[in-house]
PDB file of C-alpha atoms in Angstrom:
ATOM      1  CA  GLU A1396     -13.829  15.596  -2.474  1.00  0.00           C
ATOM      2  CA  MET A1397     -10.445  15.611  -2.302  1.00  0.00           C
ATOM      3  CA  LEU A1398      -8.797  15.217   0.782  1.00  0.00           C
ATOM      4  CA  GLU A1399      -5.184  14.258  -0.645  1.00  0.00           C
ATOM      5  CA  GLU A1400      -2.488  14.938  -3.430  1.00  0.00           C
ATOM      6  CA  ALA A1401       0.385  14.006  -4.743  1.00  0.00           C
ATOM      7  CA  SER A1402       1.836  14.454  -7.921  1.00  0.00           C
ATOM      8  CA  GLY A1403       5.143  13.539  -9.488  1.00  0.00           C
ATOM      9  CA  VAL A1404       5.961  13.227 -13.228  1.00  0.00           C
ATOM     10  CA  ASP A1405       4.736   9.931 -15.231  1.00  0.00           C
ATOM     11  CA  ASP A1406       7.765   9.652 -18.285  1.00  0.00           C
ATOM     12  CA  SER A1407       5.965   6.123 -19.003  1.00  0.00           C
ATOM     13  CA  ILE A1408       3.381   7.077 -21.871  1.00  0.00           C
ATOM     14  CA  ASN A1409       4.188   6.897 -25.167  1.00  0.00           C
ATOM     15  CA  SER A1410       7.663   7.948 -23.814  1.00  0.00           C
ATOM     16  CA  GLU A1411       6.373  11.828 -23.257  1.00  0.00           C
ATOM     17  CA  SER A1412       6.767  12.984 -19.960  1.00  0.00           C
ATOM     18  CA  PHE A1413       2.619  14.106 -18.054  1.00  0.00           C
ATOM     19  CA  GLU A1414       2.289  16.011 -15.029  1.00  0.00           C
ATOM     20  CA  TYR A1415       0.322  14.474 -12.524  1.00  0.00           C
ATOM     21  CA  ILE A1416      -1.523  15.194  -9.216  1.00  0.00           C
ATOM     22  CA  VAL A1417      -3.419  12.231  -7.607  1.00  0.00           C
ATOM     23  CA  HIS A1418      -6.506  13.174  -5.457  1.00  0.00           C
ATOM     24  CA  SER A1419      -8.235  10.490  -2.562  1.00  0.00           C
ATOM     25  CA  LYS A1420     -10.751   8.188  -4.521  1.00  0.00           C
ATOM     26  CA  GLY A1421      -7.265   7.197  -6.998  1.00  0.00           C
ATOM     27  CA  TRP A1422      -8.748  10.518  -9.782  1.00  0.00           C
ATOM     28  CA  CYS A1423      -5.540  11.969 -11.507  1.00  0.00           C
ATOM     29  CA  GLN A1424      -6.079  14.905 -12.659  1.00  0.00           C
ATOM     30  CA  LEU A1425      -3.412  15.158 -16.408  1.00  0.00           C
ATOM     31  CA  SER A1426      -2.277  18.887 -16.116  1.00  0.00           C
ATOM     32  CA  ALA A1427       0.959  19.140 -18.637  1.00  0.00           C
ATOM     33  CA  ALA A1428      -1.003  16.985 -21.387  1.00  0.00           C
ATOM     34  CA  CYS A1429      -4.328  18.936 -20.717  1.00  0.00           C
ATOM     35  CA  ALA A1430      -3.170  22.718 -20.686  1.00  0.00           C
ATOM     36  CA  GLU A1431      -3.184  23.860 -24.097  1.00  0.00           C
ATOM     37  CA  GLU A1432      -6.905  22.535 -24.684  1.00  0.00           C
ATOM     38  CA  THR A1433      -7.897  24.195 -20.910  1.00  0.00           C
ATOM     39  CA  ASP A1434      -8.332  27.612 -19.595  1.00  0.00           C
ATOM     40  CA  GLY A1435      -7.939  25.822 -15.892  1.00  0.00           C
ATOM     41  CA  THR A1436     -10.823  26.223 -14.625  1.00  0.00           C
ATOM     42  CA  PRO A1437     -12.327  23.062 -12.507  1.00  0.00           C
ATOM     43  CA  GLU A1438     -14.682  22.810 -15.434  1.00  0.00           C
ATOM     44  CA  SER A1439     -12.165  22.242 -17.976  1.00  0.00           C
ATOM     45  CA  ILE A1440      -9.430  20.182 -15.973  1.00  0.00           C
ATOM     46  CA  THR A1441      -9.470  16.784 -17.344  1.00  0.00           C
ATOM     47  CA  TYR A1442      -9.344  13.491 -14.623  1.00  0.00           C
ATOM     48  CA  ILE A1443      -8.746   9.831 -15.276  1.00  0.00           C
ATOM     49  CA  LYS A1444      -9.233   7.180 -13.186  1.00  0.00           C
ATOM     50  CA  ALA A1445      -5.513   6.319 -11.865  1.00  0.00           C
ATOM     51  CA  ASN A1446      -5.086   2.658 -11.673  1.00  0.00           C
ATOM     52  CA  ILE A1447      -1.832   2.309 -11.368  1.00  0.00           C
ATOM     53  CA  THR A1448       0.191   1.009  -8.567  1.00  0.00           C
ATOM     54  CA  ARG A1449       3.369   2.358  -7.491  1.00  0.00           C
ATOM     55  CA  VAL A1450       5.948   0.343  -6.257  1.00  0.00           C
ATOM     56  CA  LEU A1451       9.801   1.230  -5.368  1.00  0.00           C
ATOM     57  CA  PHE A1452      11.707  -1.895  -3.904  1.00  0.00           C
ATOM     58  CA  ILE A1453      15.111  -1.617  -1.956  1.00  0.00           C
ATOM     59  CA  GLY A1454      17.039  -4.381  -1.199  1.00  0.00           C
ATOM     60  CA  ASN A1455      20.241  -5.999  -2.822  1.00  0.00           C
ATOM     61  CA  SER A1456      21.175  -8.776  -5.046  1.00  0.00           C
ATOM     62  CA  PHE A1457      17.976 -11.016  -4.370  1.00  0.00           C
ATOM     63  CA  THR A1458      15.412  -8.163  -5.974  1.00  0.00           C
ATOM     64  CA  PHE A1459      17.840  -7.277  -9.084  1.00  0.00           C
ATOM     65  CA  VAL A1460      19.322 -10.591 -10.441  1.00  0.00           C
ATOM     66  CA  ASN A1461      16.684 -11.685 -11.962  1.00  0.00           C
ATOM     67  CA  ASP A1462      14.970  -8.613 -12.275  1.00  0.00           C
ATOM     68  CA  LEU A1463      12.272  -9.169  -9.051  1.00  0.00           C
ATOM     69  CA  PRO A1464      10.454  -5.797  -9.606  1.00  0.00           C
ATOM     70  CA  GLN A1465       9.758  -5.548 -13.751  1.00  0.00           C
ATOM     71  CA  GLN A1466       8.793  -9.888 -13.092  1.00  0.00           C
ATOM     72  CA  LEU A1467       6.112  -7.894 -10.778  1.00  0.00           C
ATOM     73  CA  ALA A1468       4.818  -5.743 -13.578  1.00  0.00           C
ATOM     74  CA  GLN A1469       4.939  -7.860 -16.194  1.00  0.00           C
ATOM     75  CA  VAL A1470       2.717 -10.095 -13.847  1.00  0.00           C
ATOM     76  CA  ALA A1471       0.657  -7.091 -13.276  1.00  0.00           C
ATOM     77  CA  LYS A1472       0.527  -6.603 -17.019  1.00  0.00           C
ATOM     78  CA  SER A1473      -0.572 -10.229 -18.001  1.00  0.00           C
ATOM     79  CA  MET A1474      -3.455  -9.670 -15.600  1.00  0.00           C
ATOM     80  CA  GLY A1475      -4.342  -5.878 -16.715  1.00  0.00           C
ATOM     81  CA  ARG A1476      -3.046  -4.009 -14.427  1.00  0.00           C
ATOM     82  CA  SER A1477      -0.466  -1.473 -14.159  1.00  0.00           C
ATOM     83  CA  VAL A1478       2.274  -1.325 -12.050  1.00  0.00           C
ATOM     84  CA  HIS A1479       5.293   1.387 -11.607  1.00  0.00           C
ATOM     85  CA  VAL A1480       8.079   0.262 -10.336  1.00  0.00           C
ATOM     86  CA  ALA A1481      11.628   1.590  -9.056  1.00  0.00           C
ATOM     87  CA  THR A1482      14.713   0.216  -7.047  1.00  0.00           C
ATOM     88  CA  SER A1483      17.136   1.037  -4.984  1.00  0.00           C
ATOM     89  CA  VAL A1484      20.010  -1.978  -4.877  1.00  0.00           C
ATOM     90  CA  ILE A1485      23.036  -2.638  -4.259  1.00  0.00           C
ATOM     91  CA  GLY A1486      24.441  -5.964  -4.374  1.00  0.00           C
ATOM     92  CA  GLY A1487      25.368  -7.661  -0.291  1.00  0.00           C
ATOM     93  CA  CYS A1488      23.819  -4.634   1.158  1.00  0.00           C
ATOM     94  CA  THR A1489      21.890  -4.091   4.625  1.00  0.00           C
ATOM     95  CA  LEU A1490      18.868  -1.736   4.175  1.00  0.00           C
ATOM     96  CA  TYR A1491      20.785   0.226   7.138  1.00  0.00           C
ATOM     97  CA  ALA A1492      23.337   0.976   4.518  1.00  0.00           C
ATOM     98  CA  GLN A1493      20.098   2.269   1.982  1.00  0.00           C
ATOM     99  CA  ARG A1494      18.654   4.438   4.692  1.00  0.00           C
ATOM    100  CA  VAL A1495      18.016   7.958   3.097  1.00  0.00           C
ATOM    101  CA  GLY A1496      20.797   9.811   4.986  1.00  0.00           C
ATOM    102  CA  GLU A1497      23.662   7.076   3.652  1.00  0.00           C
ATOM    103  CA  ASN A1498      22.518   6.069   0.083  1.00  0.00           C
ATOM    104  CA  ASN A1499      21.310   9.441  -2.254  1.00  0.00           C
ATOM    105  CA  ARG A1500      19.259   7.307  -4.958  1.00  0.00           C
ATOM    106  CA  THR A1501      17.056   5.954  -2.174  1.00  0.00           C
ATOM    107  CA  ALA A1502      16.271   9.547  -0.742  1.00  0.00           C
ATOM    108  CA  GLU A1503      15.773  10.927  -3.986  1.00  0.00           C
ATOM    109  CA  LEU A1504      13.004   8.037  -4.805  1.00  0.00           C
ATOM    110  CA  LEU A1505      11.544   8.043  -1.306  1.00  0.00           C
ATOM    111  CA  GLU A1506      10.462  11.777  -2.206  1.00  0.00           C
ATOM    112  CA  GLN A1507       8.401  10.299  -3.699  1.00  0.00           C
ATOM    113  CA  GLU A1508       4.741   9.065  -3.545  1.00  0.00           C
ATOM    114  CA  TRP A1509       4.388   5.160  -3.650  1.00  0.00           C
ATOM    115  CA  ASP A1510       1.883   3.201  -3.176  1.00  0.00           C
ATOM    116  CA  TYR A1511       4.050   0.287  -1.429  1.00  0.00           C
ATOM    117  CA  ILE A1512       7.681   0.044  -0.439  1.00  0.00           C
ATOM    118  CA  VAL A1513       9.453  -3.605  -0.724  1.00  0.00           C
ATOM    119  CA  LEU A1514      12.114  -3.395   1.718  1.00  0.00           C
ATOM    120  CA  GLN A1515      14.789  -6.699   0.899  1.00  0.00           C
ATOM    121  CA  ASP A1516      17.428  -6.729   4.522  1.00  0.00           C
ATOM    122  CA  GLN A1517      20.661  -8.638   3.708  1.00  0.00           C
ATOM    123  CA  SER A1518      19.997 -12.065   4.305  1.00  0.00           C
ATOM    124  CA  LEU A1519      21.794 -12.886   7.344  1.00  0.00           C
ATOM    125  CA  VAL A1520      20.548  -9.996   9.195  1.00  0.00           C
ATOM    126  CA  PRO A1521      16.938 -11.166  10.826  1.00  0.00           C
ATOM    127  CA  THR A1522      18.935 -14.560  11.495  1.00  0.00           C
ATOM    128  CA  VAL A1523      21.365 -12.631  14.229  1.00  0.00           C
ATOM    129  CA  LYS A1524      19.425 -10.722  17.920  1.00  0.00           C
ATOM    130  CA  ALA A1525      22.605  -7.709  17.495  1.00  0.00           C
ATOM    131  CA  ALA A1526      22.963  -7.808  13.836  1.00  0.00           C
ATOM    132  CA  ARG A1527      18.964  -7.097  13.743  1.00  0.00           C
ATOM    133  CA  GLU A1528      18.589  -4.727  16.755  1.00  0.00           C
ATOM    134  CA  LYS A1529      21.542  -2.771  15.228  1.00  0.00           C
ATOM    135  CA  TYR A1530      21.029  -2.409  12.057  1.00  0.00           C
ATOM    136  CA  LEU A1531      17.242  -3.859  11.472  1.00  0.00           C
ATOM    137  CA  TYR A1532      15.469  -2.224  13.191  1.00  0.00           C
ATOM    138  CA  PRO A1533      16.741   1.247  13.011  1.00  0.00           C
ATOM    139  CA  ALA A1534      16.723   0.926   8.832  1.00  0.00           C
ATOM    140  CA  ILE A1535      12.992  -0.503   9.319  1.00  0.00           C
ATOM    141  CA  ASP A1536      12.154   2.675  11.523  1.00  0.00           C
ATOM    142  CA  ASP A1537      14.129   4.722   9.012  1.00  0.00           C
ATOM    143  CA  PHE A1538      11.910   3.940   6.545  1.00  0.00           C
ATOM    144  CA  VAL A1539       8.561   3.785   8.311  1.00  0.00           C
ATOM    145  CA  ARG A1540       8.980   7.774   8.735  1.00  0.00           C
ATOM    146  CA  ARG A1541       9.728   8.459   5.261  1.00  0.00           C
ATOM    147  CA  LYS A1542       6.685   6.044   3.720  1.00  0.00           C
ATOM    148  CA  ARG A1543       4.275   8.917   3.462  1.00  0.00           C
ATOM    149  CA  ARG A1544       1.202   7.116   2.306  1.00  0.00           C
ATOM    150  CA  ALA A1545       2.950   4.053   1.535  1.00  0.00           C
ATOM    151  CA  LYS A1546       2.098   0.397   2.978  1.00  0.00           C
ATOM    152  CA  LEU A1547       5.827  -1.260   3.450  1.00  0.00           C
ATOM    153  CA  VAL A1548       6.275  -4.917   2.294  1.00  0.00           C
ATOM    154  CA  LEU A1549       9.080  -7.035   4.314  1.00  0.00           C
ATOM    155  CA  TYR A1550      10.452  -9.321   1.381  1.00  0.00           C
ATOM    156  CA  MET A1551      12.718 -11.595   3.549  1.00  0.00           C
ATOM    157  CA  THR A1552      15.357 -13.967   1.882  1.00  0.00           C
ATOM    158  CA  TRP A1553      16.935 -17.118   2.742  1.00  0.00           C
ATOM    159  CA  ALA A1554      20.240 -17.739   4.939  1.00  0.00           C
ATOM    160  CA  PRO A1555      23.109 -19.651   3.831  1.00  0.00           C
ATOM    161  CA  GLN A1556      22.545 -23.151   6.097  1.00  0.00           C
ATOM    162  CA  SER A1557      25.486 -22.852   7.315  1.00  0.00           C
ATOM    163  CA  GLY A1558      25.346 -19.465   8.629  1.00  0.00           C
ATOM    164  CA  SER A1559      27.314 -16.676   9.464  1.00  0.00           C
ATOM    165  CA  GLN A1560      27.740 -14.415  12.816  1.00  0.00           C
ATOM    166  CA  CYS A1561      27.483 -11.256  11.091  1.00  0.00           C
ATOM    167  CA  PRO A1562      26.226  -9.967   7.307  1.00  0.00           C
ATOM    168  CA  LEU A1563      29.804 -10.059   4.658  1.00  0.00           C
ATOM    169  CA  SER A1564      29.685  -8.366   1.485  1.00  0.00           C
ATOM    170  CA  THR A1565      32.680  -6.782  -0.800  1.00  0.00           C
ATOM    171  CA  ASN A1566      30.752  -3.822  -1.166  1.00  0.00           C
ATOM    172  CA  THR A1567      32.360  -1.405   1.175  1.00  0.00           C
ATOM    173  CA  VAL A1568      29.776   1.044   1.641  1.00  0.00           C
ATOM    174  CA  CYS A1569      27.536  -2.114   3.232  1.00  0.00           C
TER     175      CYS A1569
END
């Protein structure tokens, strides 16, 4: 029974691109890979179990400096799991500045289907009430509206012990 479908292209398999449709219950139809071998009837379409978890990371240097997304993928691989990761990261940046209307990379990535979207804000924003109200809450609301079936994960980092009154960044976009 197919309740919902998602589609896309996976170019991580043997350096070739395969179009796929993920059906409910985690089954994946390989369309381009099997197009020449089948006549397209439901009886001849090839299905495989989609055991790939897709995780999108949106954040800043706390996410990219030590390549947290690839670390996650490698830990999963060591446990026999497949995790596909993608990132939209800008050093020192807030989630507010990475919303769809502000950042093309984030907008393009959010057009795809994800199992999880990990959001990591600038470290001082959650510690200052005015910053939470002006930047964090509206940004999270925007991601909630665009997440589709993905589960949102908030990845909180630490702020400097001395604190600050507002987020600081040398990146003028943020």
